[in-house]
Coordinates of C-alpha atoms and ligand atoms in Angstrom, one line a residue:
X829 CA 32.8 15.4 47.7
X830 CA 31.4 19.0 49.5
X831 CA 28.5 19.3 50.1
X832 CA 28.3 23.1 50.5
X833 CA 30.7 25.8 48.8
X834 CA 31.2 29.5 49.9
X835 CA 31.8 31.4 47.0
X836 CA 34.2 34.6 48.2
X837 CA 33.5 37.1 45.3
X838 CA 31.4 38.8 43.2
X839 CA 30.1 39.2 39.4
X840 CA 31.1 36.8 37.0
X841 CA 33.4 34.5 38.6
X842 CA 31.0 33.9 41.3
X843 CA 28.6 33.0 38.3
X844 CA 31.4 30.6 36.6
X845 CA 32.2 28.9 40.0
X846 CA 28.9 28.8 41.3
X847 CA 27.7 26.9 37.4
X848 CA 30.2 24.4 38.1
X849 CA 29.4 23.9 41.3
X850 CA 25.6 22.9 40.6
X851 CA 26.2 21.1 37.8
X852 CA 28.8 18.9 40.2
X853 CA 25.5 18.5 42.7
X854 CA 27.1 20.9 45.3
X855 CA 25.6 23.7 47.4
X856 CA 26.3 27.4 46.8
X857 CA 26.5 30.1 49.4
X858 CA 26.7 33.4 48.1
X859 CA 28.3 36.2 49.8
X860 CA 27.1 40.0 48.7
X861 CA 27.3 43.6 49.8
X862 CA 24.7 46.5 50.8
X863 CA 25.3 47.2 46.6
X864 CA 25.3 43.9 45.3
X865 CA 22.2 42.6 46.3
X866 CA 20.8 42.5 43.0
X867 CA 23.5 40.7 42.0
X868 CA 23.5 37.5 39.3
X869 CA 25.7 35.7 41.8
X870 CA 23.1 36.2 44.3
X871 CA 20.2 35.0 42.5
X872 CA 21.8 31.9 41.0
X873 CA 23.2 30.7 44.2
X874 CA 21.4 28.2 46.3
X875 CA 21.2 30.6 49.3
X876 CA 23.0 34.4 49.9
X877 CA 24.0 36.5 52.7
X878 CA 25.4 40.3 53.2
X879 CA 28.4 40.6 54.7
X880 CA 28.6 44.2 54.5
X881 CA 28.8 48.0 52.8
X882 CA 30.1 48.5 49.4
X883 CA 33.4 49.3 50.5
X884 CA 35.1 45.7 49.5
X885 CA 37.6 46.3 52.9
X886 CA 34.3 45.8 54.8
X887 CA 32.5 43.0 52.8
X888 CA 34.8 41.3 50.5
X889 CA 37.7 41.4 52.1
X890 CA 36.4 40.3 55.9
X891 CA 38.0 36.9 56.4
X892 CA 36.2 36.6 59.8
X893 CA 32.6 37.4 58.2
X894 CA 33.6 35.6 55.7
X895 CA 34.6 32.2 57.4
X896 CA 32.3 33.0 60.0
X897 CA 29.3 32.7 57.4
X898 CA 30.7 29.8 56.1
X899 CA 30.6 28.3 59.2
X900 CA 26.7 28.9 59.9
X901 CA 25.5 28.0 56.6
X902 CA 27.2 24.6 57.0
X903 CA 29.6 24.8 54.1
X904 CA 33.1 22.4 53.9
X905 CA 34.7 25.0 51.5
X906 CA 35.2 28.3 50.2
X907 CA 36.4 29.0 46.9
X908 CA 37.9 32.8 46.5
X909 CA 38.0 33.2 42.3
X910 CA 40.4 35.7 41.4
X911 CA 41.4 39.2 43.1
X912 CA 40.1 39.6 46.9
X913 CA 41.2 37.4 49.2
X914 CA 42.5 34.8 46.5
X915 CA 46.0 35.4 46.7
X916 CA 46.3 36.0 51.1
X917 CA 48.0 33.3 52.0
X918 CA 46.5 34.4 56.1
X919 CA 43.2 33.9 55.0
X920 CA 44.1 30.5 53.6
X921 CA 45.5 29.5 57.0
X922 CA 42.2 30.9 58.8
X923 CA 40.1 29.2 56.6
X924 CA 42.2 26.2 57.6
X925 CA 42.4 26.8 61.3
X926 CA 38.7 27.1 61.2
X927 CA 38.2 23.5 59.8
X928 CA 36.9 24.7 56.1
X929 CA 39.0 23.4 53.0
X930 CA 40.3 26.6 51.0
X931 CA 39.9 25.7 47.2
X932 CA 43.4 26.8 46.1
X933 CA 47.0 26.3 46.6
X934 CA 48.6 25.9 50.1
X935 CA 49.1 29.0 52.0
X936 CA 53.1 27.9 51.9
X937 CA 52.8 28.1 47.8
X938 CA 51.1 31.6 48.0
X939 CA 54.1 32.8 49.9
X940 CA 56.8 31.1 48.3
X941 CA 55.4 32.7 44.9
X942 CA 54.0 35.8 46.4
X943 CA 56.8 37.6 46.7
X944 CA 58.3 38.0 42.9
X945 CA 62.5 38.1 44.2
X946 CA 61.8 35.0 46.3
X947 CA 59.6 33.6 42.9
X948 CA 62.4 34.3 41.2
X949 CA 64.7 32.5 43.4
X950 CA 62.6 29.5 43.5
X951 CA 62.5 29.7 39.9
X952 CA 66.6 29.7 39.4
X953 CA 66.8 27.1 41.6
X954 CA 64.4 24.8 39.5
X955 CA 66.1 25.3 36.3
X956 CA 63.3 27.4 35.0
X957 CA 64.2 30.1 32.6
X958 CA 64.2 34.0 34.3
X959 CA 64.4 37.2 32.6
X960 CA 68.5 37.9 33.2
X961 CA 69.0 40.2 36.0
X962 CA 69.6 40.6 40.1
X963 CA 69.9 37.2 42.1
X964 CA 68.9 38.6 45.4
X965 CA 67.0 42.0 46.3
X966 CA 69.4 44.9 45.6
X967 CA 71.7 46.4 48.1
X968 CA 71.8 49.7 46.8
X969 CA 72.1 52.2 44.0
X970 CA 75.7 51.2 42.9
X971 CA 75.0 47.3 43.1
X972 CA 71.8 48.3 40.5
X973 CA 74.0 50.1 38.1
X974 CA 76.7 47.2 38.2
X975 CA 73.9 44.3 37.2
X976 CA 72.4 46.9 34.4
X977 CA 76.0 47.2 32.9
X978 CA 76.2 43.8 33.4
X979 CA 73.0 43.1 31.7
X980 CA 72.2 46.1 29.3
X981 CA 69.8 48.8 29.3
X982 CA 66.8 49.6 29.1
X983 CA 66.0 47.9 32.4
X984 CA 63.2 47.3 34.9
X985 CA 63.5 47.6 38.9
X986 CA 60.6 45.8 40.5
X987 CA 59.2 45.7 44.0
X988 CA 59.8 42.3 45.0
X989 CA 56.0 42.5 46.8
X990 CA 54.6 44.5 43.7
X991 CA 51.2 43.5 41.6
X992 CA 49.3 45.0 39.8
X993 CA 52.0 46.9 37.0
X994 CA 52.7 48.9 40.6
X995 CA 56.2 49.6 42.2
X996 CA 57.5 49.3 38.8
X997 CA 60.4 51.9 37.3
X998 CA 62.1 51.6 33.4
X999 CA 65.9 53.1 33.4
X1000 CA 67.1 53.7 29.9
X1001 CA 70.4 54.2 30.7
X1002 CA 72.5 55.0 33.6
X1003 CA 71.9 58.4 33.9
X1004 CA 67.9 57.6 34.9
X1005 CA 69.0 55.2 37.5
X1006 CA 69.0 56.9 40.4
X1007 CA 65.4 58.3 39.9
X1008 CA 64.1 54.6 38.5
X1009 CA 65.7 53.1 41.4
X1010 CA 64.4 55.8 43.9
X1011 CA 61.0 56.1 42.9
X1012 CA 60.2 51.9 43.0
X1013 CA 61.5 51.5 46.2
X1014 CA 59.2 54.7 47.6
X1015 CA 56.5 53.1 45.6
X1016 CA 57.2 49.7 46.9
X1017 CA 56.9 51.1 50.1
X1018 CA 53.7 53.1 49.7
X1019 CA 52.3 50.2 48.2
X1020 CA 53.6 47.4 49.9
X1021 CA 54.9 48.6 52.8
X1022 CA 58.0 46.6 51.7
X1023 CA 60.3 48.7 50.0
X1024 CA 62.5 45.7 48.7
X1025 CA 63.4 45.9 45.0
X1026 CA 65.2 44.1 42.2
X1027 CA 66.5 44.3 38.6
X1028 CA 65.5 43.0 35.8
X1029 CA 66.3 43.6 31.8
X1030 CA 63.3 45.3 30.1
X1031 CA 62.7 42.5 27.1
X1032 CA 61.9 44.6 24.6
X1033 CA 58.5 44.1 22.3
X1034 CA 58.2 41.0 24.1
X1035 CA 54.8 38.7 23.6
X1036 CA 53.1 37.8 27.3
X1037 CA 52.3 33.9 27.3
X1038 CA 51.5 31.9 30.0
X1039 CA 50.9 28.6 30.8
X1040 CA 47.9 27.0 32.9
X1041 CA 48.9 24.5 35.5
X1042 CA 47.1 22.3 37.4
X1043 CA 48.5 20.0 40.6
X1044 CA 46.8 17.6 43.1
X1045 CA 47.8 16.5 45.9
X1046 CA 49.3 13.1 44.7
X1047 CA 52.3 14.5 43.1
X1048 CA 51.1 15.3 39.4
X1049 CA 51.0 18.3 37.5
X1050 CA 50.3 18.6 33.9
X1051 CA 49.7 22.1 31.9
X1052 CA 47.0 22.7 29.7
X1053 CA 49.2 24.5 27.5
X1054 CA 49.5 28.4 26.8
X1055 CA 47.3 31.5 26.2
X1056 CA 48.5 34.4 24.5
X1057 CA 47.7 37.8 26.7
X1058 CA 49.6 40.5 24.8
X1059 CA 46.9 42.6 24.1
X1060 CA 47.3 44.6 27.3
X1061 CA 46.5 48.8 28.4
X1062 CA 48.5 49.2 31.0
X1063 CA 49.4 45.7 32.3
X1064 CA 45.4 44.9 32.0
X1065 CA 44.6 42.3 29.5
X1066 CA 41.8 42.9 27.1
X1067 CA 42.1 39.8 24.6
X1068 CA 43.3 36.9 25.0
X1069 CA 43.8 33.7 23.3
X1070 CA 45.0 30.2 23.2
X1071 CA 47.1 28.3 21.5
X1072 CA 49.6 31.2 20.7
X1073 CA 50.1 31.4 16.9
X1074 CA 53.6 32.5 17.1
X1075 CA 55.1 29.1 19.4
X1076 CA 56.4 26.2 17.2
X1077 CA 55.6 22.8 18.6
X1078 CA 59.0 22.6 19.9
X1079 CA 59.0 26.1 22.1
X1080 CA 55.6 25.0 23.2
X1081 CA 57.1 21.8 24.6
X1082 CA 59.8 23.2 26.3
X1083 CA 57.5 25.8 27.9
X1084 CA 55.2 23.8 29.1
X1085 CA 57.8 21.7 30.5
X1086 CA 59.6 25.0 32.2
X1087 CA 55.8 25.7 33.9
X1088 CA 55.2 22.3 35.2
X1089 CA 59.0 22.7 36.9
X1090 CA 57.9 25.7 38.6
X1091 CA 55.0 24.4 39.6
X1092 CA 57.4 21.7 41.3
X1093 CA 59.8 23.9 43.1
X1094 CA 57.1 25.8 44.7
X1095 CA 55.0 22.5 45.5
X1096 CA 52.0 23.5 44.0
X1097 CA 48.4 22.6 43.8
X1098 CA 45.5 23.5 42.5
X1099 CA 45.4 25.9 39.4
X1100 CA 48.3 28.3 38.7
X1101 CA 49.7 30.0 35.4
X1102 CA 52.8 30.3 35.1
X1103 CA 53.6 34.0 33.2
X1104 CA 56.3 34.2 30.5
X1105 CA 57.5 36.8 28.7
X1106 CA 58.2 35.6 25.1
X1107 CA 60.4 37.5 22.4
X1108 CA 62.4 35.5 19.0
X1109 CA 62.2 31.8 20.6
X1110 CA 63.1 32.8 23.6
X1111 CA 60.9 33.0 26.9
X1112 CA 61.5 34.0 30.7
X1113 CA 59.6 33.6 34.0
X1114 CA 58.3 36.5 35.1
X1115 CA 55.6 35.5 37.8
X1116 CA 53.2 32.7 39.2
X1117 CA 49.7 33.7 39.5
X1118 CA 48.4 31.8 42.8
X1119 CA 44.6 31.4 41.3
X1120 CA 42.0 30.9 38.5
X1121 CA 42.7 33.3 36.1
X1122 CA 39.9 35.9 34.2
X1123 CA 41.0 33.9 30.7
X1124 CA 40.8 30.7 32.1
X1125 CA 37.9 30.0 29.9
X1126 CA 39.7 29.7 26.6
X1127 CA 42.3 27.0 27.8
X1128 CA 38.5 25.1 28.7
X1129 CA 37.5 25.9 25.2
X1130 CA 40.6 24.2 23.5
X1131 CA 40.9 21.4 25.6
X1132 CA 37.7 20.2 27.1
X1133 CA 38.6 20.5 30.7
X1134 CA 36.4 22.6 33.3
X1135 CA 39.1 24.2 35.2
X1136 CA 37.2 25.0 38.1
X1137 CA 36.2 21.4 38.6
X1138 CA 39.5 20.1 38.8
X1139 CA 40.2 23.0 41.5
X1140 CA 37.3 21.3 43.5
X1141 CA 38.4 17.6 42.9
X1142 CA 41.8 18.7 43.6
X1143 CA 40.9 19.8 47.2
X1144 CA 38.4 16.9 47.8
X1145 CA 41.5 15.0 47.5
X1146 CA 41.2 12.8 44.3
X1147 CA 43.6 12.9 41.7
X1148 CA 43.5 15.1 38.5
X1149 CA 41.0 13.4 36.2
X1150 CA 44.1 13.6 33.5
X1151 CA 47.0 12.9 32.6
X1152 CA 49.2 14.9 30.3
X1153 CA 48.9 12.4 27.6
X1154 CA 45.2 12.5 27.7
X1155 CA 45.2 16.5 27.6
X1156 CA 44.0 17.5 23.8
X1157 CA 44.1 20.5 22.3
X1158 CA 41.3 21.4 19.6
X1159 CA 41.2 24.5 17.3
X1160 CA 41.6 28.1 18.6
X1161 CA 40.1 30.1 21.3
X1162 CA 39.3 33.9 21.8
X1163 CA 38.4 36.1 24.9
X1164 CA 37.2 39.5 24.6
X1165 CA 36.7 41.2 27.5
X1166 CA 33.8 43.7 27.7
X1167 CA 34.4 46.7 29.9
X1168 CA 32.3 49.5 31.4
X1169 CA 34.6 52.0 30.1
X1170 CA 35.1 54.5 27.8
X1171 CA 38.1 54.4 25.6
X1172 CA 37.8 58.2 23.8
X1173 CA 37.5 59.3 27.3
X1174 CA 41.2 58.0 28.7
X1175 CA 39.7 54.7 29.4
X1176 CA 37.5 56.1 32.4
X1177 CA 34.3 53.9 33.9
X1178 CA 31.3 54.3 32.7
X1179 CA 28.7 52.4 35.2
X1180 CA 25.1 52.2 34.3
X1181 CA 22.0 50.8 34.6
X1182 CA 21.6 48.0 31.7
X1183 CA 18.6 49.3 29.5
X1184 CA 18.6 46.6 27.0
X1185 CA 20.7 43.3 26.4
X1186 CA 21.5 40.9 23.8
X1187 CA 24.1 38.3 23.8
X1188 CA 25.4 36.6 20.9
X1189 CA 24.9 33.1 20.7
X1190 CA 25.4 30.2 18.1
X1191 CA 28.4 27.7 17.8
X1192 CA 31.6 27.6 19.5
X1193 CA 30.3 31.2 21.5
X1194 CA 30.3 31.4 25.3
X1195 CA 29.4 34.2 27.4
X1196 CA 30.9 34.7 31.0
X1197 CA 29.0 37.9 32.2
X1198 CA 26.8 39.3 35.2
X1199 CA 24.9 41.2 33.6
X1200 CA 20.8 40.8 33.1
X1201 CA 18.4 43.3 31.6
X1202 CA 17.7 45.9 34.0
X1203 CA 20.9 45.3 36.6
X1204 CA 22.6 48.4 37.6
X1205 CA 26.8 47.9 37.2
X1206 CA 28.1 48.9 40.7
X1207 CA 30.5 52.1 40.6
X1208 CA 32.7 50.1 43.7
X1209 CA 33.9 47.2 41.8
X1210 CA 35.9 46.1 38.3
X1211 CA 34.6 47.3 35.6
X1212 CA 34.9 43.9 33.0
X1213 CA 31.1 43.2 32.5
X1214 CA 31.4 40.7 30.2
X1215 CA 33.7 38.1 28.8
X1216 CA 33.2 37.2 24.9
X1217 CA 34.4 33.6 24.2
X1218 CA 35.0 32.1 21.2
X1219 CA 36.2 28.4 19.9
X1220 CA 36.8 27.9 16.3
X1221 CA 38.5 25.4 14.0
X1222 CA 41.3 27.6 12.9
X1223 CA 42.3 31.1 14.3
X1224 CA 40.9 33.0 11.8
X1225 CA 37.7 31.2 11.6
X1226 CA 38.1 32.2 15.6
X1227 CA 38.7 35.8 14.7
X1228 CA 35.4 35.9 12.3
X1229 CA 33.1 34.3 15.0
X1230 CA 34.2 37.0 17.4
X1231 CA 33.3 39.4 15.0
X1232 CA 30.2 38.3 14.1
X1233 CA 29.8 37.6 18.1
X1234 CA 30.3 41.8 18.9
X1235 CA 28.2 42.3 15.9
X1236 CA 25.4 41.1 17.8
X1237 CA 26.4 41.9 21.2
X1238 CA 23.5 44.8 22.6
X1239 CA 24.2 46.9 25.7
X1240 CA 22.5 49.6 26.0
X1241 CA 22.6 52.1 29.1
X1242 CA 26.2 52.6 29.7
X1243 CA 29.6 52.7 26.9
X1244 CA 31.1 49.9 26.9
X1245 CA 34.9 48.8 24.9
X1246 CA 33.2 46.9 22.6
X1247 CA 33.9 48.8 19.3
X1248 CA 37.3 48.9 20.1
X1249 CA 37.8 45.3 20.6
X1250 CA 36.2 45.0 17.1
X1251 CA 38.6 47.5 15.9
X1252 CA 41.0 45.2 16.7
X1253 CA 39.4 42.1 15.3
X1254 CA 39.7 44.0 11.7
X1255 CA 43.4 45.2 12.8
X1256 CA 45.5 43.6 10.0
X1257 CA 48.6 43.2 12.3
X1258 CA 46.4 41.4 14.8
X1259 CA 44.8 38.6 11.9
X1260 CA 48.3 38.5 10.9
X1261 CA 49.9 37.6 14.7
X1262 CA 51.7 40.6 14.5
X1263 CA 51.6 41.8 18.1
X1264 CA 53.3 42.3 21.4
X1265 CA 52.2 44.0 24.8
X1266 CA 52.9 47.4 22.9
X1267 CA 49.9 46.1 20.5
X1268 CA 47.2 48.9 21.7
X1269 CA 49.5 51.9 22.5
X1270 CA 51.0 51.9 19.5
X1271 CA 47.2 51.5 17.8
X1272 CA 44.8 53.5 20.3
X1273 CA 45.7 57.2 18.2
X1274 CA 44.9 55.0 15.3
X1275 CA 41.8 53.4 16.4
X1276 CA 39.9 57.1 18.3
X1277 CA 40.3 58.7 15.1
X1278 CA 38.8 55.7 13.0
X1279 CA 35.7 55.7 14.8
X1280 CA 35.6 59.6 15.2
X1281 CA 34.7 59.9 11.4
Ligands
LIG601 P1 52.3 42.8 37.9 O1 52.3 41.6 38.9 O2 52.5 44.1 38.6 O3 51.3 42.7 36.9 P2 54.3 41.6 36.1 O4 55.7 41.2 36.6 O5 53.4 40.4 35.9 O6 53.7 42.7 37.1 O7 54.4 42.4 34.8 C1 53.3 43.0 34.2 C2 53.5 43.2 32.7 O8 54.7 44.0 32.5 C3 53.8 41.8 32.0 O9 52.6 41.3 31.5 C4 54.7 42.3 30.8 O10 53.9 42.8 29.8 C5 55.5 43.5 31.4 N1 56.8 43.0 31.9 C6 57.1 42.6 33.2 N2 58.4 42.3 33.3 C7 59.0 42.6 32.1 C8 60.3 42.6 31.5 N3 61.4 42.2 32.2 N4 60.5 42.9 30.2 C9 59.4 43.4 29.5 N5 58.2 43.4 29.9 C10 57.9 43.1 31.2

């Protein structure tokens, strides 16, 4: 087993990984900074250094600091968490070159999934279920408008290197093709600097569920089954949970099933989630996220099974400690995430110093956060604060403890989302499972005037 981990990341995933890794009897080396030096990360590690100014191209995103600090403080791995240098499949092959063990999938896997044409490729080619559209990147304008006849409007064209909802154009109908088609590929290549595109049918109303995956390097991948993430602004999840309430046992199956085949065709290790979009009993690939995910906890919750450990045994070379027989699933988990942001304001940042702090605590309630009394939430970085999770026996009984969890949640010295995310614990078309990613656009008129009064 390492002895010594790099952690390549900040806040609360640093936290998660860095709990894991202590309670496992490894090392943690914490990277930080000019601004983070007061972080959580940086205090609960076993040692820290600064690698830089705020600016995350200077600090977070150095691979040579990076590695290089890796290499002084003695550590045999580095584990990125999610965002950063997670998904670079060249700073996996430095951190390779250099000797260290990168605590993720190959840098092969990152590239063969990396690119969302060439995922969706690899995905056709393993029998996995895509949303219907182009089979290779789009020649031009006229090939576009053949496929969206072929497959029926409204449609989507996608930058095949695009992330992050970016380099992403709807057409209606013919008539807005040219401009949809136009304006992703100048996108893609502002962006990407790739200005390949494809096509794909808009599903519409659809649910977004994923699966979680994990592979070693024996040949065996099981899932640990799927979490709902339709409650979205913007392509950003807000709540999440797992199982989904809409899936019969049979869908659920065949999903599964579909992720651990596309985990196959792109030889994967390590963790990965597999994203779906889900509509009537019917689901389609849409991407492979190359790393731990921010929701990862509630697959933990219902199942028993420290993610991040597995990622660690995984590259220390032993097996999976499961099989997928001996993967469980209990009750029903919840995430809320809590964000410095204020949502009467257009959603905009709020960064503050924390004044006063009170988690909630009690049964089935776990809180992934970085926060401390007195910490000062950087202006430079995300602005999710805090993760709310919740186990219970059945979904509602789920929904009531994250109630009574944001009940007692206290932050006090910036806004936060959190009456908003209650607002939505009370929505009767959430308790009822009646939502899709249009869930908080079609609410958010509803829910500023509620709270107005
Ligand atoms: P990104 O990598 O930029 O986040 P994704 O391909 O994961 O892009 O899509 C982001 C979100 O957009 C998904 O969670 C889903 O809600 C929506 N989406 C993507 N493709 C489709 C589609 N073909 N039909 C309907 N919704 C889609």
């Amino acid at each position: 087993m390492f002895k010594r981990i790099l952690i390549a990341n900040r806040g609360e995933i640093a936290v998660r990984i860095i709990r894991t890794c202590h309670e496992m009897g490894i090392e943690t080396v914490a990277i930080y900074s000019n601004s983070d030096r007061e972080c959580l990360h940086v205090q609960l590690a076993t040692q820290a250094v600064c690698i830089g100014p705020s600016k995350s191209s200077e600090s977070y995103l150095r691979m040579d600091r990076i590695i290089q600090v890796a290499l002084a403080t003695g550590c045999d791995a580095i584990h990125p968490g999610f965002g950063f240098l997670s998904e670079n499949a060249d700073f996996v092959e430095m951190v390779e070159a250099c000797g260290l063990v990168f605590i993720g999938p190959s840098a092969a896997s990152i590239n063969a999934l990396g690119n969302k044409m060439a995922a969706r490729t690899l995905m056709i080619a393993g029998n996995v279920p895509v949303v219907p559209g182009s089979l290779a990147p789009l020649k031009s304008l006229n090939e576009a408008k053949e496929i969206a006849l072929e497959v029926g409007y409204p449609i989507l064209i996608k930058a095949s290197a695009g992330g992050g909802g970016r380099g992403m154009r709807i057409a209606h109908n013919e008539s807005e093709m040219e401009s949809a088609y136009n304006q992703a590929k100048l996108e893609a290549k502002q962006c990407f600097l790739n200005d390949e595109v494809y096509l794909e049918k808009l599903i519409l109303n659809p649910k977004h569920i994923e699966i979680q995956i994990l592979g070693d390097h024996f040949g065996n991948v099981i899932h640990l089954g799927e979490r709902d993430c339709s409650i979205q602004r913007r392509n950003q999840k807000i709540i999440e949970e797992a199982p989904s309430c809409v899936l019969t046992p049979e869908i659920r199956e065949k999903m599964g099933q579909a992720a651990i085949n596309a985990a196959k065709a792109a030889d994967y290790t390590n963790a990965g989630t597999v994203e779906f979009v889900y509509v009537n009993g019917e689901f389609y690939f849409i991407e492979m996220n190359t790393r731990i995910q921010v929701e990862h906890p509630i697959t933990e919750m219902i199942t028993g099974i420290d993610i991040v450990k597995e990622q660690i045994r995984v590259e220390a070379n032993l097996r999976l400690n499961y099989t997928q027989e001996q993967v469980n699933f209990n009750g029903v988990a919840i995430e809320c995430r809590i964000n410095a942001e204020d949502f009467r304001k257009g959603f905009i940042p709020t960064p503050g110093r924390v004044e006063y702090l009170h988690f909630p605590g009690g049964m089935g309630v776990r809180i992934d956060s970085l926060l401390y009394q007195g910490y000062r939430v950087s202006p430079f970085y995300d602005s999710m604060v805090a993760k709310i999770i919740v186990h219970g026996t059945t979904r509602l009984e789920a929904i009531r403890k994250m109630r009574r969890a944001l009940e007692e949640l206290m932050i006090t010295g910036f806004t936060t989302n959190q009456e908003l995310l209650y607002m939505i614990m009370h929505s009767k078309d959430y308790v009822k499972g009646n939502f899709d990613t249009g869930f908080i656009e079609a609410h958010i008129d509803e829910y500023l005037q509620e709270g107005a009064e």
